[in-house]
Coordinates of C-alpha atoms in Angstrom, one line a residue:
M1 CA 175.3 -156.6 170.9
L2 CA 172.2 -157.4 168.8
D3 CA 171.9 -160.2 171.0
T4 CA 171.7 -158.6 174.2
M5 CA 169.5 -156.0 172.8
F6 CA 166.9 -157.9 171.5
S7 CA 167.4 -160.5 174.5
S8 CA 163.5 -160.8 175.0
I9 CA 160.5 -161.3 172.9
E10 CA 159.4 -158.3 174.1
S11 CA 162.2 -156.2 172.6
V12 CA 161.5 -157.8 169.3
L13 CA 158.2 -156.6 169.7
V14 CA 158.2 -153.6 170.4
V15 CA 161.1 -152.7 167.5
S16 CA 158.7 -154.7 165.1
L17 CA 155.9 -152.3 166.0
L18 CA 157.8 -149.7 165.5
L19 CA 159.3 -150.5 162.1
T20 CA 156.0 -152.0 160.5
P21 CA 154.3 -148.5 159.8
V22 CA 157.8 -146.8 158.7
I23 CA 158.4 -149.6 156.5
S24 CA 155.1 -149.5 155.0
G25 CA 155.3 -145.9 154.7
L26 CA 158.5 -146.5 152.7
L27 CA 156.7 -149.4 150.3
V28 CA 153.8 -146.7 149.6
T29 CA 156.6 -144.1 148.6
L30 CA 158.5 -146.7 146.4
L31 CA 155.7 -148.4 144.9
K32 CA 152.6 -146.0 144.3
R33 CA 150.5 -148.2 142.6
K34 CA 147.0 -147.9 144.1
R35 CA 146.1 -151.3 144.7
I36 CA 149.6 -152.2 145.9
I37 CA 149.8 -149.1 148.5
E38 CA 146.2 -150.0 149.8
V39 CA 147.1 -153.5 150.5
T40 CA 150.5 -152.9 151.8
T41 CA 148.8 -150.4 154.1
V42 CA 146.3 -153.0 155.5
V43 CA 148.6 -155.8 155.4
S44 CA 150.8 -153.3 158.3
S45 CA 148.4 -152.3 159.9
F46 CA 146.7 -155.8 160.7
L47 CA 150.4 -156.8 161.6
I48 CA 150.4 -154.1 164.0
L49 CA 146.9 -155.4 165.6
I50 CA 148.8 -158.7 166.1
Q51 CA 152.1 -157.1 167.5
G52 CA 149.8 -155.0 170.0
L53 CA 147.8 -158.3 171.0
F54 CA 151.2 -160.0 171.8
L55 CA 152.8 -157.3 173.6
L56 CA 148.9 -157.2 175.8
S57 CA 149.7 -160.8 176.5
S58 CA 153.0 -160.1 178.0
I59 CA 152.1 -157.2 180.1
L60 CA 148.9 -158.9 181.4
E61 CA 151.9 -161.6 182.3
K62 CA 154.5 -159.8 183.7
K63 CA 152.6 -155.8 184.6
S64 CA 155.8 -153.8 183.4
I65 CA 158.3 -154.2 181.2
S66 CA 161.4 -151.9 180.6
L67 CA 163.5 -152.2 177.5
F68 CA 166.7 -150.8 176.0
D69 CA 168.2 -149.4 179.3
G70 CA 164.8 -147.9 180.4
I71 CA 163.9 -146.1 176.9
F72 CA 160.8 -147.8 176.5
Y73 CA 158.8 -148.7 179.2
L74 CA 155.6 -150.7 178.9
D75 CA 152.5 -151.0 181.4
S76 CA 149.0 -151.8 181.5
L77 CA 148.3 -148.2 181.2
S78 CA 150.2 -148.3 178.1
A79 CA 148.5 -151.5 176.7
I80 CA 145.2 -149.8 176.8
M81 CA 146.7 -147.2 174.3
I82 CA 148.7 -149.7 172.0
I83 CA 145.4 -152.2 171.6
T84 CA 143.0 -149.1 170.8
I85 CA 145.8 -147.2 168.5
S86 CA 146.1 -151.1 166.7
L87 CA 142.2 -151.8 166.5
V88 CA 140.9 -148.5 165.3
G89 CA 144.3 -148.0 163.0
F90 CA 143.4 -151.4 161.4
L91 CA 139.9 -151.0 160.7
S92 CA 140.6 -147.3 159.3
S93 CA 143.1 -148.9 156.8
L94 CA 140.3 -151.4 155.8
Y95 CA 137.7 -148.4 155.5
S96 CA 140.3 -146.3 153.2
V97 CA 140.3 -148.5 150.7
N98 CA 136.6 -148.1 149.8
Y99 CA 136.7 -144.4 151.0
M100 CA 139.6 -143.2 149.3
G101 CA 138.7 -145.4 146.3
I102 CA 135.6 -143.9 145.9
Q103 CA 137.7 -140.2 145.9
Y104 CA 140.2 -141.5 143.6
D105 CA 137.5 -142.5 141.0
K106 CA 135.5 -139.4 141.2
L107 CA 138.7 -137.5 140.6
I108 CA 139.2 -135.9 144.1
V109 CA 142.2 -137.1 144.8
D110 CA 144.6 -138.2 141.9
R111 CA 147.7 -140.6 142.6
Q112 CA 150.1 -138.2 144.0
K113 CA 147.4 -137.2 146.7
L114 CA 146.5 -140.9 147.6
V115 CA 150.4 -141.5 147.7
R116 CA 150.6 -138.7 150.3
Y117 CA 147.5 -140.0 152.3
Y118 CA 148.8 -143.7 152.8
Q119 CA 152.4 -142.3 153.6
G120 CA 150.8 -140.0 156.3
F121 CA 148.6 -142.8 157.3
N122 CA 151.4 -145.0 158.2
M123 CA 153.5 -142.1 159.8
F124 CA 150.5 -141.0 161.8
L125 CA 150.3 -144.7 163.4
F126 CA 154.3 -144.8 163.8
T127 CA 154.2 -141.4 165.9
M128 CA 151.0 -142.5 168.0
L129 CA 152.5 -145.9 168.9
L130 CA 155.7 -144.0 170.3
V131 CA 153.5 -142.0 172.6
P132 CA 152.8 -145.1 175.1
I133 CA 156.0 -146.8 175.0
S134 CA 158.1 -144.0 175.5
N135 CA 159.6 -143.7 179.2
N136 CA 161.4 -140.7 178.8
L137 CA 159.3 -138.0 178.9
G138 CA 161.0 -135.8 176.4
I139 CA 160.4 -138.7 173.5
M140 CA 157.0 -138.7 174.3
W141 CA 156.6 -134.9 174.0
I142 CA 158.4 -135.0 170.8
A143 CA 156.0 -138.0 169.7
I144 CA 153.0 -135.9 170.3
E145 CA 154.3 -132.9 168.6
A146 CA 155.1 -135.3 165.5
T147 CA 151.5 -136.5 165.5
T148 CA 150.3 -132.7 164.7
L149 CA 152.9 -132.2 162.0
V150 CA 151.9 -135.5 160.2
S151 CA 148.2 -135.1 160.7
V152 CA 148.2 -131.5 159.2
L153 CA 149.2 -132.9 156.2
L154 CA 146.6 -135.3 155.9
I155 CA 143.9 -132.6 157.2
M156 CA 145.2 -130.1 154.5
L157 CA 145.2 -133.4 152.0
Y158 CA 142.3 -131.7 149.5
T159 CA 144.1 -128.3 149.6
K160 CA 140.5 -126.6 149.7
Q161 CA 140.5 -123.2 151.4
G162 CA 138.4 -124.7 154.4
S163 CA 141.1 -127.7 154.8
I164 CA 143.9 -125.1 154.6
E165 CA 142.6 -123.0 157.4
A166 CA 141.5 -125.8 159.8
S167 CA 144.8 -127.3 159.3
W168 CA 146.5 -123.9 160.0
K169 CA 144.6 -123.2 163.1
Y170 CA 145.1 -126.7 164.3
L171 CA 148.7 -126.4 163.8
L172 CA 148.8 -123.0 165.6
I173 CA 147.2 -124.1 168.7
S174 CA 148.2 -127.2 169.0
T175 CA 151.9 -126.2 169.0
V176 CA 151.3 -123.2 171.3
G177 CA 149.6 -125.7 173.7
L178 CA 152.5 -128.2 173.3
S179 CA 155.1 -125.5 173.8
L180 CA 153.2 -125.0 177.4
A181 CA 153.5 -128.6 178.2
L182 CA 157.0 -128.7 177.1
F183 CA 157.7 -125.8 179.4
G184 CA 155.7 -128.5 182.1
I185 CA 157.8 -131.2 181.4
I186 CA 161.1 -129.1 182.0
L187 CA 160.0 -128.0 185.5
F188 CA 159.2 -131.4 186.3
Y189 CA 162.8 -132.6 185.1
Y190 CA 164.3 -129.5 187.0
A191 CA 162.6 -130.5 190.3
N192 CA 163.6 -134.1 189.4
S193 CA 167.6 -133.3 189.0
V194 CA 167.7 -131.0 191.9
Y195 CA 166.7 -134.1 194.1
D196 CA 169.2 -136.6 192.7
N197 CA 171.5 -134.3 191.1
S198 CA 170.8 -135.8 187.6
F199 CA 171.0 -133.3 185.6
N200 CA 173.5 -134.9 183.2
S201 CA 172.1 -138.1 183.4
I202 CA 169.7 -139.4 180.4
H203 CA 167.6 -141.0 182.8
G204 CA 166.5 -137.6 184.8
M205 CA 163.5 -137.7 182.5
D206 CA 162.4 -141.0 182.5
W207 CA 158.8 -141.5 183.9
T208 CA 159.8 -144.5 186.2
N209 CA 162.4 -142.3 187.5
M210 CA 160.4 -139.1 188.4
V211 CA 158.0 -141.5 190.0
E212 CA 160.3 -143.0 192.3
N213 CA 161.6 -139.7 193.2
A214 CA 158.2 -137.9 193.4
L215 CA 158.0 -137.4 197.1
Q216 CA 161.2 -135.3 197.3
F217 CA 159.8 -132.5 194.5
D218 CA 159.1 -129.0 195.7
P219 CA 155.2 -129.2 196.3
N220 CA 154.7 -125.5 194.7
L221 CA 156.9 -126.3 191.9
V222 CA 155.1 -129.5 190.9
K223 CA 151.7 -127.7 191.3
F224 CA 152.9 -124.9 188.9
A225 CA 154.4 -127.4 186.5
F226 CA 150.9 -129.2 186.5
I227 CA 149.2 -126.5 185.3
F228 CA 151.4 -126.0 182.0
I229 CA 151.1 -129.5 181.4
L230 CA 147.3 -129.8 182.0
V231 CA 147.1 -126.6 179.6
G232 CA 149.4 -127.9 176.8
F233 CA 148.5 -131.7 176.7
G234 CA 144.8 -130.4 177.5
T235 CA 144.8 -128.2 174.1
K236 CA 145.7 -131.2 172.4
A237 CA 143.6 -133.7 174.0
G238 CA 140.5 -131.2 173.1
L239 CA 139.8 -130.4 176.7
A240 CA 137.8 -126.8 176.6
P241 CA 138.1 -124.1 176.6
M242 CA 141.3 -125.1 174.7
H243 CA 139.5 -127.3 171.9
T244 CA 138.9 -124.6 169.3
W245 CA 141.0 -126.2 167.0
L246 CA 138.9 -129.4 167.0
P247 CA 135.9 -129.3 165.2
D248 CA 137.4 -127.7 161.8
A249 CA 140.2 -130.3 161.9
H250 CA 137.9 -133.5 162.6
S251 CA 135.4 -132.0 159.9
E252 CA 138.0 -131.2 157.3
A253 CA 139.9 -134.3 157.6
P254 CA 138.9 -137.4 155.4
S255 CA 136.8 -139.7 157.5
P256 CA 139.2 -142.5 158.2
I257 CA 141.7 -139.5 159.5
S258 CA 139.2 -138.2 161.4
A259 CA 138.5 -141.7 163.0
L260 CA 142.0 -141.8 164.0
L261 CA 141.9 -138.1 165.4
S262 CA 139.0 -138.5 167.4
G263 CA 139.7 -142.0 168.3
V264 CA 143.1 -142.3 169.5
L265 CA 145.0 -139.1 168.8
L266 CA 143.3 -137.2 171.7
N267 CA 144.0 -140.3 174.2
C268 CA 147.0 -140.1 173.2
A269 CA 147.4 -136.6 174.5
F270 CA 145.6 -137.5 177.5
Y271 CA 147.7 -140.3 178.2
G272 CA 150.6 -137.9 178.1
L273 CA 148.4 -135.9 180.9
L274 CA 147.6 -138.8 183.1
R275 CA 151.7 -139.9 183.1
F276 CA 151.9 -136.1 185.0
H277 CA 149.1 -136.4 186.8
I278 CA 150.3 -139.9 188.5
I279 CA 153.8 -138.0 189.0
S280 CA 151.7 -135.0 190.7
S281 CA 149.7 -137.5 192.9
H282 CA 152.7 -139.4 194.1
S283 CA 154.3 -136.1 195.3
I284 CA 151.7 -133.8 196.6
G285 CA 148.1 -136.0 196.7
S286 CA 145.8 -136.0 194.0
G287 CA 143.7 -133.6 195.4
F288 CA 145.4 -130.6 193.4
S289 CA 145.3 -132.4 189.8
N290 CA 141.9 -133.9 190.3
T291 CA 140.2 -130.6 191.1
L292 CA 141.4 -129.4 188.2
L293 CA 140.6 -132.2 186.1
I294 CA 136.9 -131.8 187.3
I295 CA 136.6 -128.4 186.3
L296 CA 138.2 -128.6 182.7
G297 CA 135.9 -131.6 182.2
I298 CA 132.7 -129.8 183.3
I299 CA 133.6 -126.9 181.1
S300 CA 134.0 -129.3 178.3
L301 CA 130.6 -131.1 178.8
G302 CA 128.7 -127.7 178.9
I303 CA 130.4 -126.4 175.9
A304 CA 129.7 -129.5 174.1
A305 CA 126.0 -129.5 175.3
A306 CA 125.5 -126.0 173.7
S307 CA 127.2 -126.5 170.7
I308 CA 125.6 -129.8 169.5
Y309 CA 122.5 -128.4 169.7
F310 CA 123.0 -125.9 167.1
Q311 CA 125.2 -128.0 164.9
K312 CA 124.3 -128.1 160.8
D313 CA 127.5 -130.1 159.9
V314 CA 127.5 -134.0 160.9
K315 CA 131.3 -133.9 160.9
R316 CA 131.5 -130.9 163.6
M317 CA 128.6 -132.5 165.6
L318 CA 130.7 -135.5 165.9
A319 CA 133.8 -133.4 166.9
F320 CA 131.8 -131.6 169.6
S321 CA 130.9 -134.9 170.8
S322 CA 134.7 -135.9 170.9
V323 CA 134.7 -132.6 173.4
E324 CA 131.9 -134.1 175.6
H325 CA 133.6 -137.0 175.9
M326 CA 137.2 -136.1 176.6
G327 CA 135.2 -134.2 179.4
I328 CA 133.7 -137.6 180.8
I329 CA 137.0 -139.1 180.5
S330 CA 138.4 -136.0 182.6
V331 CA 135.9 -135.8 185.4
S332 CA 135.5 -139.6 185.7
M333 CA 139.6 -139.4 186.2
G334 CA 139.0 -136.5 188.6
F335 CA 136.7 -138.2 191.1
G336 CA 140.2 -140.0 191.9
V337 CA 138.3 -143.3 193.2
F338 CA 138.9 -146.8 191.9
L339 CA 135.5 -147.2 190.4
G340 CA 135.9 -143.6 188.6
I341 CA 139.4 -144.5 187.0
Y342 CA 138.2 -147.8 185.6
G343 CA 135.0 -146.1 184.2
A344 CA 137.5 -143.3 182.6
L345 CA 139.9 -146.1 181.1
L346 CA 137.0 -148.2 180.1
H347 CA 135.6 -145.2 178.5
V348 CA 138.7 -144.3 176.4
I349 CA 138.2 -147.4 174.4
N350 CA 134.6 -147.0 174.4
H351 CA 135.0 -143.7 172.8
A352 CA 137.4 -145.0 170.5
V353 CA 135.3 -147.7 169.2
V354 CA 132.1 -145.8 168.7
K355 CA 133.4 -142.6 167.5
S356 CA 135.6 -144.6 164.4
L357 CA 131.9 -146.2 163.9
L358 CA 130.1 -142.6 163.6
F359 CA 133.3 -141.6 161.0
F360 CA 132.9 -143.9 159.0
S361 CA 129.3 -144.4 158.9
S362 CA 128.9 -140.5 158.4
G363 CA 131.9 -141.0 155.4
S364 CA 129.8 -143.0 153.7
I365 CA 126.7 -141.1 154.2
S366 CA 128.5 -137.8 153.0
Q367 CA 129.9 -139.7 149.9
K368 CA 126.3 -140.7 149.2
Y369 CA 124.5 -137.6 149.8
Q370 CA 127.3 -135.1 148.7
T371 CA 126.9 -133.2 151.9
K372 CA 127.6 -133.0 155.2
S373 CA 124.8 -130.9 156.3
I374 CA 122.6 -132.7 158.9
T375 CA 119.2 -130.7 157.1
D376 CA 119.7 -132.1 153.6
T377 CA 120.8 -136.0 154.9
S378 CA 117.7 -137.6 156.0
G379 CA 116.1 -141.0 155.7
I380 CA 119.6 -143.0 155.5
I381 CA 118.2 -146.1 156.9
K382 CA 115.9 -146.2 153.5
T383 CA 118.6 -145.2 151.1
M384 CA 121.6 -146.9 152.9
P385 CA 120.0 -149.8 155.0
I386 CA 123.3 -151.3 156.7
T387 CA 125.4 -148.0 156.8
G388 CA 122.0 -146.2 158.4
F389 CA 121.5 -149.2 160.7
M390 CA 125.3 -148.6 161.7
F391 CA 125.1 -144.9 162.0
L392 CA 122.0 -145.4 164.3
I393 CA 123.9 -148.0 166.7
G394 CA 126.8 -145.5 166.8
G395 CA 124.3 -142.7 167.7
L396 CA 122.4 -144.3 170.3
A397 CA 125.6 -145.7 171.8
I398 CA 127.5 -142.5 171.9
I399 CA 124.3 -140.7 173.9
G400 CA 124.6 -143.4 176.6
M401 CA 121.6 -145.4 175.6
P402 CA 121.6 -149.2 177.0
P403 CA 122.9 -151.8 176.4
F404 CA 125.6 -150.2 174.5
N405 CA 129.0 -149.8 175.5
I406 CA 128.9 -146.3 176.3
F407 CA 126.3 -146.7 179.0
M408 CA 128.2 -148.9 181.2
S409 CA 131.3 -146.7 181.3
E410 CA 129.3 -143.6 182.0
F411 CA 127.1 -145.2 184.7
L412 CA 130.5 -146.5 186.2
M413 CA 131.7 -142.5 186.2
L414 CA 128.3 -141.3 187.8
S415 CA 128.4 -143.8 190.2
S416 CA 132.1 -143.1 191.2
G417 CA 130.8 -139.1 191.2
F418 CA 128.2 -139.5 194.0
S419 CA 130.3 -142.6 196.1
S420 CA 133.0 -139.8 196.2
E421 CA 130.7 -137.1 197.3
N422 CA 131.3 -134.9 194.4
F423 CA 127.5 -134.1 194.2
L424 CA 127.6 -130.7 192.4
A425 CA 129.9 -132.0 189.5
S426 CA 128.1 -135.1 189.2
A427 CA 124.5 -132.9 189.2
L428 CA 126.0 -130.7 186.2
V429 CA 127.4 -134.0 184.5
I430 CA 124.0 -135.4 184.6
L431 CA 122.2 -131.9 183.4
F432 CA 124.8 -131.7 180.4
L433 CA 124.4 -135.4 179.5
V434 CA 120.4 -135.0 179.3
I435 CA 121.1 -131.6 177.2
I436 CA 123.4 -133.5 174.7
F437 CA 120.7 -136.7 174.9
A438 CA 118.1 -134.7 173.6
S439 CA 120.0 -132.3 170.9
F440 CA 122.1 -135.5 169.3
G441 CA 119.1 -137.8 169.1
K442 CA 117.0 -135.1 167.8
H443 CA 119.7 -134.7 164.6
L444 CA 120.2 -138.4 164.7
L445 CA 116.0 -139.2 164.3
H446 CA 116.0 -136.5 161.5
M447 CA 118.8 -138.2 159.7
V448 CA 117.7 -141.4 160.2
F449 CA 114.3 -141.7 159.8
G450 CA 113.5 -138.6 158.0
N451 CA 112.3 -138.4 154.5
P452 CA 115.0 -138.9 151.8
K453 CA 114.8 -136.7 148.6
S454 CA 113.1 -139.1 145.7
E455 CA 116.0 -138.9 143.1
M456 CA 118.1 -140.8 145.9
E457 CA 119.7 -144.0 144.5
K458 CA 119.4 -146.8 147.2
G459 CA 122.1 -149.1 148.4
D460 CA 125.1 -149.1 150.3
F461 CA 128.9 -148.8 149.4
G462 CA 131.2 -152.1 148.8
K463 CA 131.9 -154.9 151.5
L464 CA 135.2 -152.7 152.7
S465 CA 132.9 -150.1 153.7
I466 CA 130.8 -152.4 155.4
L467 CA 133.2 -154.5 157.2
P468 CA 134.6 -152.2 159.6
M469 CA 131.5 -150.9 160.6
V470 CA 130.1 -154.6 161.5
I471 CA 133.0 -155.4 163.5
L472 CA 132.6 -152.0 165.6
G473 CA 129.1 -152.3 165.9
S474 CA 129.7 -155.8 167.0
V475 CA 132.4 -154.7 169.8
I476 CA 129.7 -152.2 170.9
F477 CA 127.3 -154.1 171.6
I478 CA 129.4 -156.9 173.4
M479 CA 131.3 -154.4 175.4
G480 CA 127.9 -153.3 176.6
I481 CA 127.1 -156.3 178.3
Y482 CA 130.3 -157.8 178.8
V483 CA 133.8 -156.8 179.5
P484 CA 136.4 -159.9 178.3
E485 CA 138.5 -160.9 181.7
P486 CA 141.6 -159.9 179.9
L487 CA 140.4 -156.2 179.2
Q488 CA 139.1 -156.2 183.2
T489 CA 142.4 -157.0 184.2
L490 CA 144.6 -154.8 182.2
I491 CA 141.9 -151.7 183.2
E492 CA 142.3 -152.6 186.7
D493 CA 145.7 -153.1 186.9
A494 CA 146.2 -149.7 185.0
S495 CA 143.6 -148.3 187.4
K496 CA 145.9 -149.2 190.4
I497 CA 148.9 -147.4 188.6
I498 CA 146.7 -144.3 188.4
L499 CA 145.1 -144.7 191.8
V500 CA 147.5 -142.8 194.0
G501 CA 147.2 -140.8 197.1
G502 CA 143.2 -140.9 196.5
A503 CA 140.5 -142.2 198.2
N504 CA 139.5 -145.7 197.7
S505 CA 136.2 -146.5 196.7

């Protein structure tokens, strides 16, 4: 039986990919010694990255892989998510060693909380990895809901009033949102089951099955169901106006967790939304869902533009920046042409890399300055030369300055907006991006080049704090001028999966 189940290298890789963080979490629970649980988590995260790269290679060759009687299904869209989660997960585990080590040395966290942190870290990776490989949309929903439950425990790690309030707010709003998404999934399942009478089949909720039958769905039911999906998964993805949990949760979490929340968790929720966008587009054409994606994207950009200007807390500023970039991805996807979808998927990767760099560097800066206040943080480049330089690189990249990676994906997004004749939406995007550029740039210049307090001790933190930032900074620069061919192929294949019923560029 096992020979049948593990008949291919891909089936072994998928099971290994899921088991690695689980086993690592168990080892952390059993061993509990600081150095051992740090090494265990870094090694397991590295193994996840290697396994992700092997899966990427297989998907590039075979285009799609169905495993274990269709329970798991991987295509290029899944691969983009897996490689993003794996990369940010590994670098976050590496950065955690120094970041949490300092907190442990300063008695901010004790051994019990440190163990809880690494347990949660591993389980967080497990739940996020389960999302893009699940073919059954019910399992995918459970995985996304599980990310909420695990990440809530990480956000409230410090058990301070602010972190507990942020955790409850996040739990409440996300759970309500995901409950609406579940209702939308049930409606899609009903539409599918009515067509092929699959009420008793476990495959009635499979994404592949729904896409195949989508043309036969009741159009009104599809529209109704997609609205629930959009509001539900949009809440979790941080799209405005359902984003209210995000600034509190991202600012209260430990910085490596903030990087995971902002860099990949939001993408996981948007991935769920995209899978239903594809089904809806197959069923009734892409116009309905594209319009809704553009509207929510524009609202997200507008709220982010107004909020970033008034921010006094650096992590809250980065959190609102995440709302902005999820808005950019949503608008670009909503333009519905190949160039826009390609740009949106490239932006998913670019934003994950840049935002992780910013949360890592801001985490080190907050530890050095003992504050998250923008006003009280100045002259970083003088007090922490390498970290300050990396924060500057991340800041310039996030506001879309060339030659960094975000510029390229935003350029593709705007080009697709004009080529698809979405002039009003494109003009509003440009207006909001200019406001964000000025607001974020003003805060960035003050923090990096201002005058530091004279009593500040100069120097960066340890190598394990710097190394992940240097890797991310290098990726940001390289991706700004060159997208590796395998990645180009992967994004092109994923764009073709999404582009159904829409206009061609």
